Each structure stands twice: as structure tokens, then as C-alpha cells.
Coordinates of C-alpha atoms (C1' of nucleotides) in Angstrom, one line a residue:
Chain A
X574 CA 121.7 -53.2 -91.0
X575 CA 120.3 -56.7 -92.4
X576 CA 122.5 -59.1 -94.5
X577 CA 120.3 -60.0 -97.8
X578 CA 122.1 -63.6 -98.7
X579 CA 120.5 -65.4 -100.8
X580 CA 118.0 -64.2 -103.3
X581 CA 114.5 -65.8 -103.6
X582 CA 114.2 -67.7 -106.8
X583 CA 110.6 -67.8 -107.1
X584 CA 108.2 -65.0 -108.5
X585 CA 106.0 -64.3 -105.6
X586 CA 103.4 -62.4 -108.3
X587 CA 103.5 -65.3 -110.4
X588 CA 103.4 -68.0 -107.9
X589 CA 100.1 -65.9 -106.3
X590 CA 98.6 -65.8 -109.9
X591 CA 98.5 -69.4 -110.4
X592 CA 97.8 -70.1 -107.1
X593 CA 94.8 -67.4 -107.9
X594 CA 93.8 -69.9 -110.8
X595 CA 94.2 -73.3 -109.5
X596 CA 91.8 -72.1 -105.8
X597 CA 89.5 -70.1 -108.3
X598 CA 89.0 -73.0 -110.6
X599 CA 88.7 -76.2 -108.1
X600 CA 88.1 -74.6 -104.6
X601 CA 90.3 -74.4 -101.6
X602 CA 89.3 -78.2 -100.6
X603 CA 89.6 -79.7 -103.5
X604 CA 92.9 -77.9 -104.0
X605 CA 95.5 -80.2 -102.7
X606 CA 99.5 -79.5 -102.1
X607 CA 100.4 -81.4 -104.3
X608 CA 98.8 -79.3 -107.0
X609 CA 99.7 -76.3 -105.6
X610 CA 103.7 -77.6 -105.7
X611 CA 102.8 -78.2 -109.2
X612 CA 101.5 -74.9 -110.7
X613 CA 103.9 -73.1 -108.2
X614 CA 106.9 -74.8 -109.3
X615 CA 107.9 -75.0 -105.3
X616 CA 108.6 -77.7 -103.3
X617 CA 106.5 -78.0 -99.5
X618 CA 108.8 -76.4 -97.6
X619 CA 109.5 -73.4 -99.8
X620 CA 105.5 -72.7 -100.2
X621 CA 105.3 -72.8 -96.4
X622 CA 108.2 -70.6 -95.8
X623 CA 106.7 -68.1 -98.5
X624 CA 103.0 -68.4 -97.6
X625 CA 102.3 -69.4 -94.0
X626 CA 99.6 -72.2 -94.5
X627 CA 96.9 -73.2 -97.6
X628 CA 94.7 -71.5 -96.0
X629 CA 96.6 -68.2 -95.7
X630 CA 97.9 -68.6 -99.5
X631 CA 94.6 -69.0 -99.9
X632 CA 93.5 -65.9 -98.2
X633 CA 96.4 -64.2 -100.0
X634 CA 94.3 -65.4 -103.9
X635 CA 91.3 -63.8 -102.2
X636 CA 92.9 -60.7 -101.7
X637 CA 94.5 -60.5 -105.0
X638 CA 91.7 -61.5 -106.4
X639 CA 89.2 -59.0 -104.6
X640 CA 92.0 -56.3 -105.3
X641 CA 91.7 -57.0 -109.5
X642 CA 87.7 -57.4 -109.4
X643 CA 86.9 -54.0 -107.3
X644 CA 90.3 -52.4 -109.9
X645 CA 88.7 -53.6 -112.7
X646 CA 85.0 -52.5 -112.0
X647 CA 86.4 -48.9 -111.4
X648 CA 88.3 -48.8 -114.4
X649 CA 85.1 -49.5 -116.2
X650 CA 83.4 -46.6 -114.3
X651 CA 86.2 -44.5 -114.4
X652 CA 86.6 -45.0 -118.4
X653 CA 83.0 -44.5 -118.9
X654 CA 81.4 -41.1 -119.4
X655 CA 78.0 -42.2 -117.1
X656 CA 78.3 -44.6 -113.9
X657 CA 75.0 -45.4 -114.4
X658 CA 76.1 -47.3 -118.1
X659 CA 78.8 -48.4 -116.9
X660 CA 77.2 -50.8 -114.3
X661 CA 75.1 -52.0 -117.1
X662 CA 77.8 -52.3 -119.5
X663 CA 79.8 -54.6 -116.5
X664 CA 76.3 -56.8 -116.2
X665 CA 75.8 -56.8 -120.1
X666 CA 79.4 -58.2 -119.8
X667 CA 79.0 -61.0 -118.3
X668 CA 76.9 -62.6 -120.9
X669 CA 81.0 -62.6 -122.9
X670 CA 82.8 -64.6 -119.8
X671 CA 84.2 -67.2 -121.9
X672 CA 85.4 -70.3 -120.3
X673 CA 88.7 -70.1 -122.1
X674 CA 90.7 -67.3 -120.8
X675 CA 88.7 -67.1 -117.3
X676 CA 89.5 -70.2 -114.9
X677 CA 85.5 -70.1 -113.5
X678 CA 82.7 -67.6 -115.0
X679 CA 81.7 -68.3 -111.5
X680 CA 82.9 -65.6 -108.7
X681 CA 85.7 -67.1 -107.0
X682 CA 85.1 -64.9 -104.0
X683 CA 80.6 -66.2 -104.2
X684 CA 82.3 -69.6 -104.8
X685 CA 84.9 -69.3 -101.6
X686 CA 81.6 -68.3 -99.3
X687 CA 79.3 -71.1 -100.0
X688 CA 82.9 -73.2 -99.5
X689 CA 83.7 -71.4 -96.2
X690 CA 82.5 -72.9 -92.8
X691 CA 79.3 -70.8 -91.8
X692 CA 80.7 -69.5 -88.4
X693 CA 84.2 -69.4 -89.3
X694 CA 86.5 -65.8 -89.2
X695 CA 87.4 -67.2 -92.9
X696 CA 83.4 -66.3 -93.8
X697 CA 84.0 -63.0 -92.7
X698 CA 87.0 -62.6 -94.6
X699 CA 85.4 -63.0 -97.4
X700 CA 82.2 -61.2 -97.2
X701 CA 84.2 -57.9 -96.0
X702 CA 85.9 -58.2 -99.6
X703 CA 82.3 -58.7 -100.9
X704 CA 81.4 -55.5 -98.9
X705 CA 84.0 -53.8 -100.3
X706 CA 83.0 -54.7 -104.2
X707 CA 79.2 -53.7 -102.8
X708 CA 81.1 -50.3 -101.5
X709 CA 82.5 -49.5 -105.6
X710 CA 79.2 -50.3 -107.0
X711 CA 77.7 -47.8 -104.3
X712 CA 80.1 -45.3 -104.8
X713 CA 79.8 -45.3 -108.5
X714 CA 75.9 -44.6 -108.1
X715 CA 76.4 -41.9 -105.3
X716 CA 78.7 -40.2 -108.7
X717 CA 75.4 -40.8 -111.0
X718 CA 73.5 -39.0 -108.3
X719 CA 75.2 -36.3 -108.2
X720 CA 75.3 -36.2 -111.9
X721 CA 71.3 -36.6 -112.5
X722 CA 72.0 -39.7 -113.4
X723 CA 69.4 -41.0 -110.2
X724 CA 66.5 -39.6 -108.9
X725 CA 67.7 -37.1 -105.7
X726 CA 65.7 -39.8 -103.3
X727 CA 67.4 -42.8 -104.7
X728 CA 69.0 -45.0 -101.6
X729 CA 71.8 -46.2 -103.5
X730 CA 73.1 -48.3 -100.7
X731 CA 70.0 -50.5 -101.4
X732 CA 70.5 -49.9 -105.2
X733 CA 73.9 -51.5 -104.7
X734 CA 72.8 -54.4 -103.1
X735 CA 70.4 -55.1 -105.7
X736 CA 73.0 -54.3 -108.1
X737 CA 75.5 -57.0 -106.7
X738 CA 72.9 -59.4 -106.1
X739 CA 72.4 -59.5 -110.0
X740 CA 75.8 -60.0 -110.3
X741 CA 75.4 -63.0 -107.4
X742 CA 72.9 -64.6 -109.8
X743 CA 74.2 -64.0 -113.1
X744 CA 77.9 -65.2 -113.1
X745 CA 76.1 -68.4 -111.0
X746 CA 74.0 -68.9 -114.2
X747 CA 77.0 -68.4 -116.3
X748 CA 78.0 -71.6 -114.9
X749 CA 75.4 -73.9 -116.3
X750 CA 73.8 -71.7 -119.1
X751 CA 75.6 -72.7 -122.5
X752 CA 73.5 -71.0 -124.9
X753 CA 74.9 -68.1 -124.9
X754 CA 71.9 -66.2 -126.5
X755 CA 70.1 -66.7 -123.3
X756 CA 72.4 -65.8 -121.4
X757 CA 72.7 -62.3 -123.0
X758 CA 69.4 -62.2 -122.5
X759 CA 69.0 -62.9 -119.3
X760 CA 72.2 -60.2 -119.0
X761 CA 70.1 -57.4 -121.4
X762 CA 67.0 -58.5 -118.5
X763 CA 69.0 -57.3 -115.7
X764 CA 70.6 -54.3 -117.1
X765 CA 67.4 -53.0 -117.9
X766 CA 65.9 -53.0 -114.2
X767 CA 69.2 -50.8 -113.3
X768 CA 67.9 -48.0 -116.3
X769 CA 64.4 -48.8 -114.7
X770 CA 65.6 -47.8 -111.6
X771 CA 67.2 -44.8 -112.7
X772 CA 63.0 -43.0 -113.4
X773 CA 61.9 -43.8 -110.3
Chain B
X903 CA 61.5 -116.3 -105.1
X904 CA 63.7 -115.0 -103.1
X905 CA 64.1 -115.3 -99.2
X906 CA 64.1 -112.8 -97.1
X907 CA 66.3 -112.7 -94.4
X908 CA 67.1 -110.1 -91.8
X909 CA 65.7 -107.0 -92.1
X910 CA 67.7 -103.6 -92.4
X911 CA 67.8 -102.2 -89.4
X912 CA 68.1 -98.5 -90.0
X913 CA 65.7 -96.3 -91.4
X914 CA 66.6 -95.1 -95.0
X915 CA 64.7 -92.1 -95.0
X916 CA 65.8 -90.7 -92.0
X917 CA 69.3 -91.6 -92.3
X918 CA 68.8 -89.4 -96.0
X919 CA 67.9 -86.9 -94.4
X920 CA 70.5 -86.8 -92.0
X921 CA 72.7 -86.8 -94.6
X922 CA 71.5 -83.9 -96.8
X923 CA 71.4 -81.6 -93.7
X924 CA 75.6 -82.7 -93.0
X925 CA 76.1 -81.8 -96.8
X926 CA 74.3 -79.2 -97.2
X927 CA 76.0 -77.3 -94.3
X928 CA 79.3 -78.5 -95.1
X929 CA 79.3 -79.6 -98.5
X930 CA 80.3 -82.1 -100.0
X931 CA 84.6 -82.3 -99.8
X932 CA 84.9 -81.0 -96.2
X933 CA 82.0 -83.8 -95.0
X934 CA 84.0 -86.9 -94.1
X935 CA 83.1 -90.8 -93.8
X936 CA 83.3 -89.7 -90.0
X937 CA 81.2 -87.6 -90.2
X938 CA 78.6 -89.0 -91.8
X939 CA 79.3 -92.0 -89.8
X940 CA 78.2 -89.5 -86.6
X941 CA 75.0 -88.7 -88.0
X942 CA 73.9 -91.9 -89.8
X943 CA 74.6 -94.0 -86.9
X944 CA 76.3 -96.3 -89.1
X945 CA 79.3 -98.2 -89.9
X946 CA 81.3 -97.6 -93.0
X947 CA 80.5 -100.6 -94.3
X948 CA 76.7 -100.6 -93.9
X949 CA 77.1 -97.1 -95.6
X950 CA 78.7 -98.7 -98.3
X951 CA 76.0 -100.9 -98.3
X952 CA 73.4 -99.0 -98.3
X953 CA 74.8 -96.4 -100.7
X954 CA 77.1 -97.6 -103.0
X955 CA 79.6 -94.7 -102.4
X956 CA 80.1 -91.2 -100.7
X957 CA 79.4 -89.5 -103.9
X958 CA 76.1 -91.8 -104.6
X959 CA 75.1 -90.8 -101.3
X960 CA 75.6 -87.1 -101.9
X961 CA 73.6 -87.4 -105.0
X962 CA 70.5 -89.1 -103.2
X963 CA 70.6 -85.9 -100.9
X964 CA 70.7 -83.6 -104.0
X965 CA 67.7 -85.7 -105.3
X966 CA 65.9 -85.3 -102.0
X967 CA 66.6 -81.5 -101.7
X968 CA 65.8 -80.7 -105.1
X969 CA 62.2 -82.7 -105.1
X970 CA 61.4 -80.5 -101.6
X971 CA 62.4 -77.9 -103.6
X972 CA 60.6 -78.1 -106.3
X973 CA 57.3 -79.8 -104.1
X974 CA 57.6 -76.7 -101.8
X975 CA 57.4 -74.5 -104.7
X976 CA 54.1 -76.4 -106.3
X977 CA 52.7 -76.3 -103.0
X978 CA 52.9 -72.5 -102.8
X979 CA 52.1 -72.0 -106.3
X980 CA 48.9 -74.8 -105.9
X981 CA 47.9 -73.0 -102.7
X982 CA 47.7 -69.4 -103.9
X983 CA 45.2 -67.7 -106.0
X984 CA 47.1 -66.2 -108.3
X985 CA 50.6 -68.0 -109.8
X986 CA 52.7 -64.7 -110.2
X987 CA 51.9 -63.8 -106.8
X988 CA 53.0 -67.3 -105.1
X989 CA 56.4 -66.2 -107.2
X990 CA 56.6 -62.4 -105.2
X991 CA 55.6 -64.1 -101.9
X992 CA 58.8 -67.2 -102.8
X993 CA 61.0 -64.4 -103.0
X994 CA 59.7 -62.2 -100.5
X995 CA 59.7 -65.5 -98.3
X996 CA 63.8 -65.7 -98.8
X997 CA 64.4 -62.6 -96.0
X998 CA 62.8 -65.0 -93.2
X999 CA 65.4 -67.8 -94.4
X1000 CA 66.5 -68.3 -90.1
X1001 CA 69.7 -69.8 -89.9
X1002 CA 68.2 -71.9 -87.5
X1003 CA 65.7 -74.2 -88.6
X1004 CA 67.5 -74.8 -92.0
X1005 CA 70.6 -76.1 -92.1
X1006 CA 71.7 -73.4 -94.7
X1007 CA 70.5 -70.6 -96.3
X1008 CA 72.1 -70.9 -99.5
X1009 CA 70.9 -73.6 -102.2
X1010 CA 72.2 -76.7 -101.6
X1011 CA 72.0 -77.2 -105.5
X1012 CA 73.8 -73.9 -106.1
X1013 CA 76.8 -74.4 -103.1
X1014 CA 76.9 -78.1 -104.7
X1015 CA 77.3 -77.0 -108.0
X1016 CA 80.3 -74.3 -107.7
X1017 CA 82.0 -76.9 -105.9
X1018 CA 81.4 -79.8 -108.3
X1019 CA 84.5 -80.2 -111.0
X1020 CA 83.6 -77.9 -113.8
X1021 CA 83.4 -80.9 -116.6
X1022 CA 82.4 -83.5 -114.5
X1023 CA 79.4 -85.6 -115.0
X1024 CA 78.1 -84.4 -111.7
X1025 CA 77.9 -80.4 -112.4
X1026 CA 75.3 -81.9 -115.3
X1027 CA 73.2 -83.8 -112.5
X1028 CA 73.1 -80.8 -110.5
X1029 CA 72.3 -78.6 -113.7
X1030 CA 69.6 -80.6 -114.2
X1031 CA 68.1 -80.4 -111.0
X1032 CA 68.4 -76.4 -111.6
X1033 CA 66.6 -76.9 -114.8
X1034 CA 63.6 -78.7 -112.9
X1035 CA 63.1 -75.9 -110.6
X1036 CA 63.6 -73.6 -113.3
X1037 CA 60.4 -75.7 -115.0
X1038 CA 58.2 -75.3 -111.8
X1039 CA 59.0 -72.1 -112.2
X1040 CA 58.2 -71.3 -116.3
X1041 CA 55.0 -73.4 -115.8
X1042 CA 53.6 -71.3 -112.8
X1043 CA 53.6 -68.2 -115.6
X1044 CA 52.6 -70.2 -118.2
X1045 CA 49.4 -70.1 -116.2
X1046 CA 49.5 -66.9 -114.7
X1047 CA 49.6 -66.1 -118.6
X1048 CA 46.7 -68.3 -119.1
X1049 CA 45.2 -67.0 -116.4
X1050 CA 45.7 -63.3 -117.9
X1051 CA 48.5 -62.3 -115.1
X1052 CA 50.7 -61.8 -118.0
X1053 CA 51.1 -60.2 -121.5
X1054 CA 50.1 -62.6 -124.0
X1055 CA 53.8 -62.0 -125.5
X1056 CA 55.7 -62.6 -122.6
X1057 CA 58.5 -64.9 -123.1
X1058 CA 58.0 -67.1 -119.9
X1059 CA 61.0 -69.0 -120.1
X1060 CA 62.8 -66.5 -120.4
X1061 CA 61.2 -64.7 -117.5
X1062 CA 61.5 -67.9 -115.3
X1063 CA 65.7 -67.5 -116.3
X1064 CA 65.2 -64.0 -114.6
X1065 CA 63.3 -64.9 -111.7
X1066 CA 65.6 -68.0 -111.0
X1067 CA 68.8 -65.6 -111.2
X1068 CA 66.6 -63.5 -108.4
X1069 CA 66.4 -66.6 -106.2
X1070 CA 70.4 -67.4 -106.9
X1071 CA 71.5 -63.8 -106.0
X1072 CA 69.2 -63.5 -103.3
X1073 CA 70.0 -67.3 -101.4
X1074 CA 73.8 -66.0 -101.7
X1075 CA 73.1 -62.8 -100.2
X1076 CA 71.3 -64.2 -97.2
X1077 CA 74.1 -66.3 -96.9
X1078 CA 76.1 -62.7 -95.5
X1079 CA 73.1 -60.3 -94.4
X1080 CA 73.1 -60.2 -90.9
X1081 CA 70.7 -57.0 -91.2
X1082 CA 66.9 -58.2 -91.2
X1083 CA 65.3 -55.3 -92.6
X1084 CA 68.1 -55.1 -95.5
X1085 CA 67.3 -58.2 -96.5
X1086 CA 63.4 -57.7 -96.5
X1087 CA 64.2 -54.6 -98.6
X1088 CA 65.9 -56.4 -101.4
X1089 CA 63.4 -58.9 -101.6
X1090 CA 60.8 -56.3 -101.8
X1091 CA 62.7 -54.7 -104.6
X1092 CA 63.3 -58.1 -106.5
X1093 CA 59.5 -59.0 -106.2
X1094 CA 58.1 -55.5 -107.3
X1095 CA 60.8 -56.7 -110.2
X1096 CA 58.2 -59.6 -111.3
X1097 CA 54.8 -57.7 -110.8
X1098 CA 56.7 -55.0 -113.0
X1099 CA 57.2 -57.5 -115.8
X1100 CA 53.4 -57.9 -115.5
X1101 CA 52.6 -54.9 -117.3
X1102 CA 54.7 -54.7 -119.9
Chain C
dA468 C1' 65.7 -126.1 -83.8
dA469 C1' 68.3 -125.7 -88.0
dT470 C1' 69.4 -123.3 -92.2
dG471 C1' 71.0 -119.7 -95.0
dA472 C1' 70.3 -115.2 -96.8
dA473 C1' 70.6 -110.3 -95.5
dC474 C1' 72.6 -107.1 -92.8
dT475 C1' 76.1 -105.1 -89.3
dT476 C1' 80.5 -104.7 -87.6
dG477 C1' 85.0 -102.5 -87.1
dA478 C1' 89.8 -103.4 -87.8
dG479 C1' 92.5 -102.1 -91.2
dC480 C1' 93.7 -101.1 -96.2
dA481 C1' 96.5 -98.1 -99.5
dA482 C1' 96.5 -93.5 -100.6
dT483 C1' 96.5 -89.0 -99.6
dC484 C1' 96.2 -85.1 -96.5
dA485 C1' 98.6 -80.6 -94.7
dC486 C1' 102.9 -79.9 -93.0
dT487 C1' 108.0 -80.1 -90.9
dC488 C1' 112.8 -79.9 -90.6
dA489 C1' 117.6 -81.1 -91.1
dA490 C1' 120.6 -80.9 -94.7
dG491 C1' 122.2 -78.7 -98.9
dT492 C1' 122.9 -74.6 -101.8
dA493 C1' 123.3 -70.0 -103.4
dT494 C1' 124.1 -65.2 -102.5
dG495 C1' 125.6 -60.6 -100.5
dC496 C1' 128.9 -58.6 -97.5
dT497 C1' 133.4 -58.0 -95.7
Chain D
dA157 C1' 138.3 -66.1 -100.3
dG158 C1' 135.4 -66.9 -96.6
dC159 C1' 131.7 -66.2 -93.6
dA160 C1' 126.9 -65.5 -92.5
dT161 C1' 122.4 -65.5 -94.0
dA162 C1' 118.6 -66.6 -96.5
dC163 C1' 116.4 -69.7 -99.5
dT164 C1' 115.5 -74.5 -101.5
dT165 C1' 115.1 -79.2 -101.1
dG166 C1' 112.5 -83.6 -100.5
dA167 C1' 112.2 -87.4 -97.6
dG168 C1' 109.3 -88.1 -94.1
dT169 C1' 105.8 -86.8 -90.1
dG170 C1' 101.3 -88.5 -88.0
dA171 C1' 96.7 -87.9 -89.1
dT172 C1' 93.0 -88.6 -92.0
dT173 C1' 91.0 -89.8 -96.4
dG174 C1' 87.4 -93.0 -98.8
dC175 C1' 86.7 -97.6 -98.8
dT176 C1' 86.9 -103.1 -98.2
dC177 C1' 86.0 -107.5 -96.4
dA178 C1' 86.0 -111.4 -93.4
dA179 C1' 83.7 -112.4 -89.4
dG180 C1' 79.7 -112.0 -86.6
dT181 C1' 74.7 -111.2 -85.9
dT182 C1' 69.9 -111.4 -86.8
dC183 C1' 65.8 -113.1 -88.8
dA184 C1' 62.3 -115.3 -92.2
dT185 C1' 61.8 -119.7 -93.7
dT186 C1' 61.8 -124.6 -93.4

DNA sequence: AATGAACTTGAGCAATCACTCAAGTATGCT
DNA sequence: AGCATACTTGAGTGATTGCTCAAGTTCATT
């Protein structure tokens, strides 16, 4: 039988979050302690005793932020009547990421990769998340399949990948392209390939 | 007239060069003076010197990648028949991107840039860059329209947008394909993309 | 040779880095 | 109330950061 003393004061969801923002929006080297202490609201030692190291709060942002990318995605599938649409209606999206309530239009987890040291276990880390985003996108074709949606020969493995690599490029353009006509579209471009594909 | 006195002893180009390899692996914040040091064979304060600052030197790289780049891209362009083909063979030609004899398979221009400060004056100098190659790109289907390759209505510009977004998505995904014949497929699938546009 | 401009050198600057730990404080349990 | 336990604190760790500059070295010119 354990002896809870004293409570934690800090909100470990909130502390994450911010955390979450501040990696997302200037990188995990260009993140120091000092601003983490700041947006945390937590001196050193209590960010080490909460969170092991920078680079495993910065693991734990990944996760978090992995876990509300791949949620979101199949909410939109989920909520929508056709997959196939759906996927469109997510790339079509991403012409709307404004740079106010978002901390990058950029993907924190394409942004953490092309950070992350190319042999490094921290690479890996990262793309297995990516694999896993790849995994919803192929799962949600595999329902449109099954649904008529896609051709009975489609490989939607390699659908997927195409799918994700549009998303690779896209929310990278997002991040110079400021007319935002363009950049719907370039969006409108992409989601059109994905109707394309769904003939043949 | 001015008196010329002893002469520099290391060679600029190389020492460039050098330079844009250790940043484009590593980037820019996790490359150190040390580093740098290493691989110039110089002292900090010929660095200085020479290039008036880390981040000075870092931009001379970016110029240097982003003119091979682009003069990679004429060459292909000015050495093939047909402009829109030289396009489907660039992309095509991103699945043999070894790991070995480039320092990187993701864009130096594109790592740089989601690791730049989002309002800074140097995510515009590496937008800018983008925006050359972007041009190489627009002008090769300017004449492959010329040329009759293309629709007389196609909006090039607007098709370069598209087949830059390829490149983007594609340089990030090489950056975590290990499987060869993966990556040839999605290249495949991004270049029949292009001779698709061709029609209509 | 002697001169002086151009370049190299490397010790060392203040600042910052990620991180630690002993001391202090608050809380649940008896 | 009093103890034990967890959490917070923040000054301070050594290492490293980007960078400077006075002293030394080399070379074209006289």
C-alpha cells in the first residue's frame, strides 16, 4: 500500500500541450530549457522529475501529437459517408491551415524527421508514427474498396503512400505559399488525382 | 591601388562545399563552430574571416545548393528531347537518391526551411530559392507547351506548383523508404501524374 | 633585405546549453 | 499533531555555444 503525500501541482496535459506548441513551432534544437520552463510554468528540476530528458518530453509531443493527427483523420472518415471523399476533403483542407490558431501549417512530425539525426533510434521513432498515419489513410481506402468506392485491383498500400506523400508536399508548401488562392488550387490539383485514381 | 599581400591560403570553393554537405546532413542548429572547424580545416577566426558569420556561411551553402539545383535541372531539361519528359525522368530519378553519394536525400532547401524561424528574414531567402526552382520548372512547360507537349490552356504555373509539391513529398519520403521498389513505384505513379496532365 | 598589408592562429570571451541536487514545502495517512 | 512521502525550488554544475582579437606568419612590393 503506497503513501500518496504530496499532490503534483502541475497539469501534466497542459504542460504536454504547450510543450506540443513551443517543439512544433521552433524545433526540438532551437527549443531551449529555458523556454520550455517558460511555457511550462516549471522550474528545471520539476520538468526533469516529470519528463525524463528534452528529448524524451520531446518524444512525449510526438506522441501526443501523432495520437491527435491519426484521431483526427479518422474522425473525418468516420463522420463522412465515403472514405474516398473524406481523404479529399482532409487534402482540400489544407488549403484553410491558418497560421493563427495552428503553431506551424507545416507537419511537426515531417518537420521533427528532416530535424532528426539520419541514423539515430529518434528517426525511427518518428517515421513508425508516420507509418502509422500511412496505416489510417490505408485502412480508410481498404473501407472504400470494399464499398465500390476503388477499383477491386486497386493496391491501396501504394495508394496510401501516394496519398501521404501529397500530404508531405502540401502542408510543406503551406509554409511559404501566402496566396492562399493558389494554394487551394494546388489543394483542388491533388484531390483530384485521388478521384482519378478511384476509375482506374 | 591596392597591395596585395599574402594570399589566402585555403581554397574557398572547396571549403563551400565542405560546408554545404555538414549542413545539409545536420542542418543548420545541430552543426557547431567545431564542426565546421573539422571540415574546413580552419580556425574560427579565419572562418570569421572568410564568412562573416555562421549564418552567412549557411546562406552561401543554400546559394550553392540551390544553383546545383536548379543547373542540374536545366541540364536535364537542355539535354532531353522533350521538356515534360526531362520532368517524369527528375521525378522518376528521386527513387535512385543513394544515401551514399549525397549527403542527404531530403532538400537541403526544404529541411532548411522548416527549421528556419517562421518570420525571420531567412525563411524568405530560402522561399526564394524555392521560387527559382519552381521557375526552372514553369519555364520547362512553358516550352513543352510551345513545343505542343501541352494543352494550349494549361496553366503552367500552376502545374509547376503541382509538380514541385511532387518533388517535396517525394524528397521527404525517401528520406524513410528503406524499400527500393516502393519508392520506384511512387515515382512511377507521381510521373504518370504529369504525362496525365498532358492530355487534358 | 625591409616594409606593410593580408591572412592565420588559438586562447579565451560572455552567454547559453542541458541538467543536477540539496534544501524547502506541501500533502495524505495514522 | 506528527510523521513520511512526494513534489517544487533555483542556485549552480561543467560543457559547449557562437564569436573576438591581439599576436604571429606569410608574401607581394619596394
Amino acid at each position: 500500500m503506497t503513501l500518496m503525500a504530496r499532490t503534483a501541482s502541475y497539469d501534466r496535459d497542459a504542460a504536454l500541450e504547450a510543450a506540443m506548441t513551443l517543439f512544433w513551432t521552433k524545433g526540438f534544437h532551437a527549443t531551449s530549457l529555458k523556454d520550455l520552463e517558460v511555457v511550462l510554468n516549471m522550474k528545471p528540476g520539476s520538468i526533469y522529475a516529470a519528463f525524463q530528458s528534452k528529448e524524451a518530453l520531446f518524444r512525449a509531443t510526438l506522441d501526443r501529437y501523432a495520437e491527435r493527427m491519426t484521431g483526427e483523420m479518422e474522425a473525418l472518415i468516420a463522420r463522412s459517408a465515403s472514405p474516398l471523399s473524406a481523404l479529399q476533403r482532409h487534402l482540400r483542407g489544407l488549403a484553410d491551415l491558418a497560421p493563427c490558431d495552428r503553431p506551424s501549417t507545416a507537419c511537426m512530425l515531417v518537420k521533427s524527421l528532416l530535424e532528426a539525426p539520419q541514423d539515430g533510434e529518434l528517426r525511427t521513432f518518428i517515421s513508425d508514427h508516420l507509418d502509422r498515419v500511412g496505416q489510417v489513410i490505408g485502412s480508410a481506402l481498404e473501407a472504400a474498396k470494399s464499398e465500390g468506392e476503388l477499383p477491386e485491383h486497386t493496391d491501396t498500400d501504394r495508394l496510401a503512400r501516394r496519398i501521404q506523400t501529397y500530404i508531405f508536399g502540401l502542408k510543406v508548401q503551406a509554409q511559404r505559399e501566402t496566396d492562399t488562392a493558389r494554394m487551394r488550387d494546388l489543394c483542388d490539383d491533388l484531390a483530384a488525382e485521388i478521384g482519378r485514381a478511384a476509375q482506374g
